[in-house]
Amino acid sequence: MENVKGIVSAPLKHVPTAEREKDDPEQRLGTVLDVILSEFKKLGYRTVYGVLDAVNYGVPQFRERFVLIGSRDSEDIFLPMPTHFQIHQNPDYRWKTVGDVIKDLEDAPGEYTPLSGDRKKYLHMVPEGGNWKDLPQEIIPVAMGGAYESGGGKVGFYRRLSYVQPSPTITTSPAQKATMLCRPKQDRPLSIREYARIQQFPDDWKFIGTISAKYRQIGNAVPVGLAEAIGKAIISTANSTSTIETKRFRGTGVHNRIKNAMELGASCIIQI
């Protein structure tokens, strides 16, 4: 099961009245995740879940998602261990960047939704890797409009990607004012093909419908690298090949640091 990470703490919409809770504490509904886990348990599933970031699995994109794996065969299921890292001596195992996957499409982007005149004018002033905060101070109130006085970080406004960093999370619309995802060197949003590259679809994959529908299909998808890692974790569990059995894990400081790094990299994994 895959979903947005907010499901971990999302409350149920229909909450019992305070009087009902007082009379019968068992009627408290809690969170959406509480109900999901309870139902899986009733069905006989052993589950493990956590929040995984796709960038740690070879995807050129920061994309945190809730992932749950279940088994009704009492298997030692686990969430996939990270395969890519911010720092690594081997470039094959470092985080993938925007430049790694779309730089060659600079002059052949394919179809995309163009920006309106004003939005394009303001984006032109934003440097690579920047957003609305990099606009001249006297222009920001006009460029932001009503959002200028609103709360939150507003990081998606006039956001321009960087070739040397992973992409922010791909949304369903890169041309909207609050969710812009624009080329590092050109004053336009990412194209359909560039979107697909960042989500790791093959170049010959066919998307059907309007441009808006294609952006939505790609933006809602699970990146190939993350899906593959989950699939491999399930297969290795089924084949009983996921663990190298030893009499003990070495107890030296070096090995303990490795073990701690592994546990940290596995994110917030919880098993019931």
Coordinates of C-alpha atoms in Angstrom, one line a residue:
M1 CA 0.0 0.0 0.0
E2 CA 1.3 3.5 -0.9
N3 CA -0.1 6.9 0.1
V4 CA 0.9 10.4 1.0
K5 CA 2.9 10.6 4.3
G6 CA 0.1 12.7 5.9
I7 CA -1.9 9.5 6.4
V8 CA 0.3 8.6 9.3
S9 CA -1.3 11.4 11.4
A10 CA -4.5 12.2 9.5
P11 CA -7.5 12.2 11.8
L12 CA -10.7 10.6 10.8
K13 CA -13.3 13.1 9.4
H14 CA -16.2 11.8 11.5
V15 CA -15.2 12.1 15.1
P16 CA -17.6 11.0 17.9
T17 CA -19.0 13.6 20.2
A18 CA -17.2 14.3 23.5
E19 CA -20.2 12.8 25.4
R20 CA -19.9 9.5 23.4
E21 CA -16.2 9.3 24.0
K22 CA -16.7 9.9 27.7
D23 CA -19.3 7.1 27.9
D24 CA -17.4 4.6 25.8
P25 CA -13.7 5.3 25.3
E26 CA -13.5 2.4 22.8
Q27 CA -15.6 4.4 20.4
R28 CA -12.8 7.0 19.9
L29 CA -11.9 6.7 16.2
G30 CA -8.3 8.0 16.2
T31 CA -6.4 8.3 12.9
V32 CA -7.0 6.9 9.5
L33 CA -3.8 4.7 10.0
D34 CA -5.3 3.3 13.2
V35 CA -8.3 2.0 11.3
I36 CA -6.2 0.7 8.4
L37 CA -3.9 -1.3 10.7
S38 CA -6.8 -2.6 12.7
E39 CA -8.5 -3.9 9.5
F40 CA -5.3 -5.5 8.2
K41 CA -4.8 -7.2 11.6
K42 CA -8.4 -8.6 11.5
L43 CA -7.7 -10.0 8.1
G44 CA -4.6 -11.9 9.4
Y45 CA -1.9 -9.6 8.0
R46 CA 1.4 -9.0 9.6
T47 CA 2.4 -5.5 8.5
V48 CA 5.4 -3.2 8.4
Y49 CA 5.1 0.4 7.4
G50 CA 7.0 3.7 7.3
V51 CA 7.8 6.8 5.3
L52 CA 10.3 6.3 2.5
D53 CA 11.9 9.0 0.3
A54 CA 12.2 8.1 -3.3
V55 CA 15.6 9.9 -3.7
N56 CA 17.1 7.2 -1.5
Y57 CA 16.2 4.6 -4.2
G58 CA 17.8 6.1 -7.3
V59 CA 14.9 8.5 -8.2
P60 CA 16.1 12.0 -9.1
Q61 CA 13.4 13.5 -6.9
F62 CA 12.7 14.2 -3.2
R63 CA 9.4 12.3 -2.7
E64 CA 8.3 11.1 0.7
R65 CA 5.6 8.5 0.7
F66 CA 3.9 6.2 3.2
V67 CA 4.5 2.6 2.3
L68 CA 3.0 -0.5 4.0
I69 CA 3.8 -4.1 3.2
G70 CA 1.7 -7.0 4.6
S71 CA 1.9 -10.7 4.7
R72 CA -0.6 -13.4 5.8
D73 CA 2.2 -16.0 6.0
S74 CA 4.0 -14.7 9.1
E75 CA 7.0 -13.8 6.9
D76 CA 9.8 -11.5 8.1
I77 CA 8.7 -8.7 5.9
F78 CA 10.7 -5.4 5.8
L79 CA 10.7 -2.1 4.0
P80 CA 13.5 -1.8 1.4
M81 CA 16.8 -0.5 2.6
P82 CA 18.1 2.7 0.9
T83 CA 20.3 2.1 -2.2
H84 CA 21.4 5.7 -2.9
F85 CA 22.9 8.4 -0.7
Q86 CA 23.8 12.0 -0.6
I87 CA 27.5 11.1 0.0
H88 CA 29.1 8.0 -1.5
Q89 CA 32.5 7.2 -2.8
N90 CA 30.9 5.5 -5.8
P91 CA 28.9 7.9 -8.1
D92 CA 26.5 5.0 -9.0
Y93 CA 25.2 5.1 -5.5
R94 CA 24.8 8.9 -5.0
W95 CA 21.5 10.7 -5.3
K96 CA 20.5 11.3 -8.9
T97 CA 20.0 14.9 -10.0
V98 CA 17.8 16.8 -12.4
G99 CA 20.7 17.2 -14.7
D100 CA 21.3 13.5 -14.9
V101 CA 17.9 12.9 -16.5
I102 CA 16.6 16.0 -18.4
K103 CA 19.6 18.1 -19.4
D104 CA 19.6 16.6 -22.9
L105 CA 16.0 17.8 -23.4
E106 CA 17.0 21.5 -23.2
D107 CA 16.1 22.1 -26.9
A108 CA 13.7 19.3 -27.5
P109 CA 11.2 19.4 -24.6
G110 CA 8.1 18.3 -26.3
E111 CA 4.7 19.4 -25.1
Y112 CA 4.2 21.6 -22.1
T113 CA 1.9 24.2 -20.6
P114 CA 3.4 27.7 -21.2
L115 CA 3.4 30.4 -18.5
S116 CA 1.4 33.5 -18.8
G117 CA 3.2 36.8 -19.5
D118 CA 3.5 38.1 -16.0
R119 CA 4.5 34.7 -14.5
K120 CA 7.2 34.3 -17.2
K121 CA 8.5 37.8 -16.6
Y122 CA 8.9 37.2 -12.8
L123 CA 10.3 33.7 -13.3
H124 CA 13.0 35.2 -15.6
M125 CA 14.4 37.0 -12.5
V126 CA 14.8 33.8 -10.4
P127 CA 18.2 32.1 -10.5
E128 CA 18.7 28.4 -10.9
G129 CA 17.6 26.5 -7.8
G130 CA 15.7 29.6 -6.5
N131 CA 12.1 30.7 -5.9
W132 CA 10.0 33.8 -5.1
K133 CA 12.3 34.7 -2.3
D134 CA 15.1 35.5 -4.8
L135 CA 13.0 38.1 -6.6
P136 CA 13.9 41.8 -6.0
Q137 CA 12.3 42.9 -2.7
E138 CA 10.2 45.7 -4.3
I139 CA 8.7 43.2 -6.8
I140 CA 7.8 40.4 -4.4
P141 CA 4.4 41.8 -3.2
V142 CA 3.2 42.3 -6.7
A143 CA 4.4 39.0 -8.0
M144 CA 2.9 37.1 -5.1
G145 CA -0.4 38.8 -5.1
G146 CA -2.7 37.7 -2.3
A147 CA -0.4 34.9 -1.2
Y148 CA 2.2 37.5 0.0
E149 CA 0.3 38.0 3.3
S150 CA -0.5 34.3 3.8
G151 CA 1.3 31.9 6.1
G152 CA 3.5 29.0 5.2
G153 CA 6.8 28.9 3.3
K154 CA 5.2 29.1 -0.1
V155 CA 8.3 27.4 -1.6
G156 CA 6.5 26.4 -4.8
F157 CA 6.0 30.0 -6.0
Y158 CA 8.2 30.8 -9.0
R159 CA 10.3 27.7 -8.3
R160 CA 13.2 27.0 -10.7
L161 CA 15.0 23.7 -10.5
S162 CA 18.7 23.1 -10.3
Y163 CA 20.6 20.7 -12.5
V164 CA 22.9 19.7 -9.6
Q165 CA 20.2 18.7 -7.2
P166 CA 17.3 16.2 -7.1
S167 CA 13.9 17.7 -8.1
P168 CA 11.4 18.7 -5.5
T169 CA 8.3 16.4 -5.4
I170 CA 6.6 16.3 -8.8
T171 CA 3.1 17.8 -8.5
T172 CA 0.1 17.4 -10.8
S173 CA 0.6 20.8 -12.4
P174 CA 4.0 22.5 -12.9
A175 CA 2.6 25.7 -14.3
Q176 CA 0.4 26.8 -11.4
K177 CA 1.6 29.8 -9.5
A178 CA 1.9 27.9 -6.2
T179 CA 3.3 24.7 -7.6
M180 CA 5.8 25.8 -10.3
L181 CA 8.4 23.4 -11.4
C182 CA 10.5 25.2 -14.1
R183 CA 13.6 24.4 -16.1
P184 CA 16.9 25.4 -14.6
K185 CA 17.9 27.5 -17.7
Q186 CA 14.7 28.3 -19.5
D187 CA 11.6 30.3 -18.6
R188 CA 9.1 27.5 -18.9
P189 CA 7.6 24.7 -16.8
L190 CA 8.9 21.1 -17.1
S191 CA 7.5 19.4 -20.2
I192 CA 5.5 16.1 -20.2
R193 CA 8.6 14.2 -21.3
E194 CA 10.8 15.9 -18.6
Y195 CA 8.1 15.1 -16.0
A196 CA 8.2 11.5 -17.1
R197 CA 12.0 11.3 -17.0
I198 CA 12.0 12.5 -13.3
Q199 CA 9.4 9.8 -12.5
Q200 CA 11.6 7.4 -14.5
F201 CA 9.1 6.4 -17.2
P202 CA 10.7 5.1 -20.4
D203 CA 10.8 7.6 -23.2
D204 CA 8.5 5.4 -25.4
W205 CA 5.8 5.3 -22.7
K206 CA 2.5 6.7 -24.1
F207 CA 0.3 9.1 -22.1
I208 CA -3.2 9.6 -23.2
G209 CA -5.5 12.7 -22.9
T210 CA -5.0 16.4 -22.5
I211 CA -1.7 18.0 -21.4
S212 CA -3.3 18.6 -18.0
A213 CA -4.4 14.9 -17.8
K214 CA -0.9 13.7 -18.7
Y215 CA 0.7 15.9 -16.0
R216 CA -1.8 14.5 -13.5
Q217 CA -1.1 10.9 -14.5
I218 CA 2.6 11.3 -14.1
G219 CA 2.4 13.4 -10.9
N220 CA 0.3 10.8 -9.2
A221 CA 2.5 7.8 -10.1
V222 CA 4.9 5.9 -7.9
P223 CA 8.5 6.5 -9.3
V224 CA 10.0 3.4 -10.9
G225 CA 13.0 3.3 -8.6
L226 CA 10.9 3.2 -5.5
A227 CA 8.4 0.7 -6.9
E228 CA 11.3 -1.6 -8.0
A229 CA 12.9 -1.4 -4.5
I230 CA 9.6 -2.4 -2.8
G231 CA 9.2 -5.2 -5.3
K232 CA 12.7 -6.6 -4.7
A233 CA 12.1 -6.4 -0.9
I234 CA 8.9 -8.5 -1.3
I235 CA 10.7 -11.0 -3.6
S236 CA 13.7 -11.4 -1.3
T237 CA 11.3 -12.0 1.6
A238 CA 9.4 -14.7 -0.3
N239 CA 12.6 -16.4 -1.4
S240 CA 14.1 -16.1 2.1
T241 CA 17.2 -14.5 0.7
S242 CA 17.1 -11.0 2.3
T243 CA 19.4 -11.8 5.3
I244 CA 22.9 -13.2 5.6
E245 CA 22.8 -15.3 8.7
T246 CA 25.8 -14.9 11.1
K247 CA 26.4 -16.0 14.7
R248 CA 26.7 -12.3 15.7
F249 CA 27.1 -8.8 14.3
R250 CA 30.6 -7.6 15.0
G251 CA 30.6 -5.5 18.1
T252 CA 33.4 -3.1 17.2
G253 CA 32.9 0.7 16.9
V254 CA 33.2 0.5 13.2
H255 CA 30.5 -2.1 12.8
N256 CA 28.2 -0.4 15.3
R257 CA 28.4 2.8 13.2
I258 CA 27.5 0.9 10.1
K259 CA 24.6 -0.8 11.9
N260 CA 23.3 2.6 13.3
A261 CA 23.5 4.1 9.8
M262 CA 21.5 1.2 8.4
E263 CA 18.8 1.7 11.0
L264 CA 18.7 5.4 10.4
G265 CA 18.5 4.9 6.7
A266 CA 15.6 2.6 7.0
S267 CA 13.4 5.6 8.0
C268 CA 10.6 5.4 10.5
I269 CA 9.8 1.7 10.2
I270 CA 7.3 0.2 12.6
Q271 CA 6.2 -3.4 12.7
I272 CA 3.0 -4.9 14.2

